[in-house]
PDB file of C-alpha atoms in Angstrom:
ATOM      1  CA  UNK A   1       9.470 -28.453  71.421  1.00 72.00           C
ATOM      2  CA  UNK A   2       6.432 -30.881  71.422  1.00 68.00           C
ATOM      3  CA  UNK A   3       5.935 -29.970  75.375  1.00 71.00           C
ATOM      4  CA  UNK A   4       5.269 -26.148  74.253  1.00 71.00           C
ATOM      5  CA  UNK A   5       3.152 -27.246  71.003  1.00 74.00           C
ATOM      6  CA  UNK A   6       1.275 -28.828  73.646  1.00 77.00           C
ATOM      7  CA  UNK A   7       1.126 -26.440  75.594  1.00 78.00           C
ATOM      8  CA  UNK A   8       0.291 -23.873  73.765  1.00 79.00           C
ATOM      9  CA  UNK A   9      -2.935 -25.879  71.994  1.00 80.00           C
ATOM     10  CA  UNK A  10      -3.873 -26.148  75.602  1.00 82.00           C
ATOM     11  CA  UNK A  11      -3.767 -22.638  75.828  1.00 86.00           C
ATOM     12  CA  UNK A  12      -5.813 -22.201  73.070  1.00 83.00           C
ATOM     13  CA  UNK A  13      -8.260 -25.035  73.847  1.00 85.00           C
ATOM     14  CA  UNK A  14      -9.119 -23.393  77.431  1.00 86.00           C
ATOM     15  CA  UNK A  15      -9.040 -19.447  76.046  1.00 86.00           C
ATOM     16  CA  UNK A  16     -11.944 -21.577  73.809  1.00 83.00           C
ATOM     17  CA  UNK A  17     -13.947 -23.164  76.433  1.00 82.00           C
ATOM     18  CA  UNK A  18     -13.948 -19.474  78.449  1.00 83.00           C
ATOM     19  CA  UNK A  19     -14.853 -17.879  75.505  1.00 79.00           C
ATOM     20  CA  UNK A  20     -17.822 -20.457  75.064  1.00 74.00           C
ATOM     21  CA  UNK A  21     -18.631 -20.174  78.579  1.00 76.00           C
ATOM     22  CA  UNK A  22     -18.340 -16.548  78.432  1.00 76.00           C
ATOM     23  CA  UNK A  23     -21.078 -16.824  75.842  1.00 71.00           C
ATOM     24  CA  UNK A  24     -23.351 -19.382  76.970  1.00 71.00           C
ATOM     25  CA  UNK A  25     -23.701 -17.400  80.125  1.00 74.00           C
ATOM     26  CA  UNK A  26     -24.299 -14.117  78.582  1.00 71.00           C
ATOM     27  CA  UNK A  27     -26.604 -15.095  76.058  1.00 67.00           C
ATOM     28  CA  UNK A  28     -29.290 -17.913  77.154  1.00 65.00           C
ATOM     29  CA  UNK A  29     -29.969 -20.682  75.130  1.00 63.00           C
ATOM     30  CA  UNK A  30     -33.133 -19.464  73.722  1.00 64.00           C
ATOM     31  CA  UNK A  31     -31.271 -16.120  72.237  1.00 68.00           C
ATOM     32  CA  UNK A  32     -28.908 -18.004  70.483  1.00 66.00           C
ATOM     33  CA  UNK A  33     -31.345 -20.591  69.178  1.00 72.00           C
ATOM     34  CA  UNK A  34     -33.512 -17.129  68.086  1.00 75.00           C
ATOM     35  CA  UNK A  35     -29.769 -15.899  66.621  1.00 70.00           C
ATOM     36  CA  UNK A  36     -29.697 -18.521  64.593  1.00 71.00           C
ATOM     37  CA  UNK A  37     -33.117 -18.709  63.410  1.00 78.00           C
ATOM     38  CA  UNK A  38     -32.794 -14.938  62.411  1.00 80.00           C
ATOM     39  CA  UNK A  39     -29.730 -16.104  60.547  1.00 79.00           C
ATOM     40  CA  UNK A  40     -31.042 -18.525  59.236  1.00 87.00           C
ATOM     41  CA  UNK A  41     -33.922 -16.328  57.538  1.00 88.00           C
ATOM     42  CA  UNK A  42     -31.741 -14.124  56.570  1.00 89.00           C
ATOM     43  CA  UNK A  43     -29.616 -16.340  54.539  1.00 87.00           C
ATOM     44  CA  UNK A  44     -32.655 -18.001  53.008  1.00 91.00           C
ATOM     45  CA  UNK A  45     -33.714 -13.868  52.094  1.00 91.00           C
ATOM     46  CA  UNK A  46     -30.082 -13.438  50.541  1.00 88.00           C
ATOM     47  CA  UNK A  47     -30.567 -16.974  48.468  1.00 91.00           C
ATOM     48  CA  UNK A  48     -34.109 -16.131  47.253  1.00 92.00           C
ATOM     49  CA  UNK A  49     -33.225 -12.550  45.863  1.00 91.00           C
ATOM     50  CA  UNK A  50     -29.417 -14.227  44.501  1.00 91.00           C
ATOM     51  CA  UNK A  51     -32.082 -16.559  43.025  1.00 91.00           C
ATOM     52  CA  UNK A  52     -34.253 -13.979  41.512  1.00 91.00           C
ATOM     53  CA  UNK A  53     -31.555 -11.961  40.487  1.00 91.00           C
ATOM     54  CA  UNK A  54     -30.035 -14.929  38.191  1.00 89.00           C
ATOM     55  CA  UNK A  55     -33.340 -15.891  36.761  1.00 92.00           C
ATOM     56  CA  UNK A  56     -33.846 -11.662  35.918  1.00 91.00           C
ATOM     57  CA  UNK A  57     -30.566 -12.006  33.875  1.00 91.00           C
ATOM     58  CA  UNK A  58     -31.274 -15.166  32.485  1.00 92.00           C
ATOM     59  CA  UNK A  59     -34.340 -13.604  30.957  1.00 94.00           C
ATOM     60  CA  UNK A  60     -32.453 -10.552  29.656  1.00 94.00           C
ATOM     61  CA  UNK A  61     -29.751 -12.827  28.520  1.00 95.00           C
ATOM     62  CA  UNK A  62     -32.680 -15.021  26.674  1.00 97.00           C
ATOM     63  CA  UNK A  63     -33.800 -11.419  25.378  1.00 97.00           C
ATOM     64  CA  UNK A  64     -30.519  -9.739  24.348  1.00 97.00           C
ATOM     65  CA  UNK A  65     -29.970 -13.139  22.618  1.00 97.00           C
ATOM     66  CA  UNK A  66     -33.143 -13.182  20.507  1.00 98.00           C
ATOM     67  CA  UNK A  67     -32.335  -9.144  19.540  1.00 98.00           C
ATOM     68  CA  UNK A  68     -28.775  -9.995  18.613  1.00 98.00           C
ATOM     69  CA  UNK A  69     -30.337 -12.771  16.225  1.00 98.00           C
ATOM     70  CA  UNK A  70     -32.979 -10.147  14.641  1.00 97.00           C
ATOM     71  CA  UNK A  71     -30.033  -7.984  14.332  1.00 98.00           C
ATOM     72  CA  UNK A  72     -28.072 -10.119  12.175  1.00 97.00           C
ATOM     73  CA  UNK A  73     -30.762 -11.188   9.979  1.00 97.00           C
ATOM     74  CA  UNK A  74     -31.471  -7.520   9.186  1.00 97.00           C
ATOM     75  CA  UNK A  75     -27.653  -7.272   8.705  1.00 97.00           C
ATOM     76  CA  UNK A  76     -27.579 -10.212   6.193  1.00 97.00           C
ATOM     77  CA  UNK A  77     -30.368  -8.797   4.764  1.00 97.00           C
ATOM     78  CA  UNK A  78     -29.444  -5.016   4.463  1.00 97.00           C
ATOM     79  CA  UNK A  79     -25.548  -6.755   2.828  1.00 97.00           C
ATOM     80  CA  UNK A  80     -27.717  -8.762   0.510  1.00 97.00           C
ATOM     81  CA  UNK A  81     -29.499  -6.084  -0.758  1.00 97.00           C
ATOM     82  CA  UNK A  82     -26.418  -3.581  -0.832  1.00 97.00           C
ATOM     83  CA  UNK A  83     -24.716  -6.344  -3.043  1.00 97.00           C
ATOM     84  CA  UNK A  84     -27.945  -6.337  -5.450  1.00 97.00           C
ATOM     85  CA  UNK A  85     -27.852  -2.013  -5.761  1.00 98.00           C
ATOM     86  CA  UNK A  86     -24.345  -2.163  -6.636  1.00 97.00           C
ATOM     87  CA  UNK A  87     -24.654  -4.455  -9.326  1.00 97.00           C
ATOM     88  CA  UNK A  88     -27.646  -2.248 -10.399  1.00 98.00           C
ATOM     89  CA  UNK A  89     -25.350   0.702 -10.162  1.00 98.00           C
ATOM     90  CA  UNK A  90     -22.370  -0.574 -12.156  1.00 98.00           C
ATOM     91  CA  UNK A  91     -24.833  -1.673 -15.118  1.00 98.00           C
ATOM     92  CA  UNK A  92     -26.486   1.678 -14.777  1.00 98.00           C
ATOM     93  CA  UNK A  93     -22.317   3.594 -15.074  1.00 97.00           C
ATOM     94  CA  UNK A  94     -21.482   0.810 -17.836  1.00 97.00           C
ATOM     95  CA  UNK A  95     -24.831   1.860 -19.679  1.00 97.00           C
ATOM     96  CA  UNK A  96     -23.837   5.562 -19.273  1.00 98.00           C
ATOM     97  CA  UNK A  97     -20.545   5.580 -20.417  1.00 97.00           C
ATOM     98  CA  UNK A  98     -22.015   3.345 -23.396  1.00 97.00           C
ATOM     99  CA  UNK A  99     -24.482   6.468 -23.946  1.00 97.00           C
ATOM    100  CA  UNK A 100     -21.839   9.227 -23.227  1.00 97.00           C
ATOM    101  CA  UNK A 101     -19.504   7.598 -25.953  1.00 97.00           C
ATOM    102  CA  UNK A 102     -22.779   7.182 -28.422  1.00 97.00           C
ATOM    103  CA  UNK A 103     -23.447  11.021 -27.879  1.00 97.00           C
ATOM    104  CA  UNK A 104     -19.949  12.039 -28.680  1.00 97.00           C
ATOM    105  CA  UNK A 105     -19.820  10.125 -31.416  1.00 97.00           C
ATOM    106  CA  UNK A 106     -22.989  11.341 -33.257  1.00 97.00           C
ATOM    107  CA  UNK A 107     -21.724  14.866 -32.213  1.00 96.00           C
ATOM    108  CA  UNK A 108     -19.185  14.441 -33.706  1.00 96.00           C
ATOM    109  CA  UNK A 109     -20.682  13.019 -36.695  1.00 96.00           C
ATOM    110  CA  UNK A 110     -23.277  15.976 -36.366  1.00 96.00           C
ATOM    111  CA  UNK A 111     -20.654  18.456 -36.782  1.00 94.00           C
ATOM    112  CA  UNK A 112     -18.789  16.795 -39.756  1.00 94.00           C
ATOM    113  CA  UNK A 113     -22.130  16.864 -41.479  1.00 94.00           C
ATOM    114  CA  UNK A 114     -22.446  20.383 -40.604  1.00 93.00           C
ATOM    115  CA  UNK A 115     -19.139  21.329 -41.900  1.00 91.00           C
ATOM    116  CA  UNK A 116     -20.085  20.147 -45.255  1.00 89.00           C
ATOM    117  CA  UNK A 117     -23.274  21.717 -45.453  1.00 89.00           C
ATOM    118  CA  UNK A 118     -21.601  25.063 -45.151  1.00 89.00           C
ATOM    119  CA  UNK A 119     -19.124  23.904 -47.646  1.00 85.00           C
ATOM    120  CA  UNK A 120     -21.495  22.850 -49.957  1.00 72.00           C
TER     121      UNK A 120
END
């Protein structure tokens, strides 16, 4: 079993060295060093822009952030001042049923007095 593991990493180890032969031969030194170097830019390209795109959504995450914020205030502010028209309105119905009660009342009154005019 260890004779054909061995065997078969040789295998594999000289398919390797043709394949690296293969291309050595086919492309010279000097295209593979300029393979590289175009590789090489072009991963430095992909960085950059990964790098630009991260900053760009680091600023809209700075500006979403600050919005959010202004949004709440004017929330808080908008509840705060929703709280202080209800009161306003609930003293304003108190007040009117006070008034509405007052009004029946000296109706009432009003047409007791009138009854004894006409009796009178």
């Amino acid at each position: 079993m260890a004779q054909l593991n061995e065997d078969h990493l040789k295998c594999k180890v000289a398919n390797l060295e043709n394949q690296l032969f293969f291309y050595t031969q086919r492309f010279p030194k000097t295209s593979v060093k300029k393979l590289l170097l175009e590789m090489e830019d072009h991963k430095m390209k992909y960085e950059e822009k990964a790098k630009e795109s991260l900053q760009k959504l680091s600023e809209e995450k700075i500006v979403t952030e600050r919005h959010l914020q202004n949004v709440e205030m004017s929330l808080s502010m908008s509840s705060e001042e929703c709280e202080l028209w209800k009161e306003e309105y609930e003293k304003l119905k108190a007040d009117w049923i006070e008034l509405s009660n007052k009004h029946c009342e000296l109706k009432n009154e009003m047409n007791i007095l009138h009854s004894k005019l006409q009796l009178d």
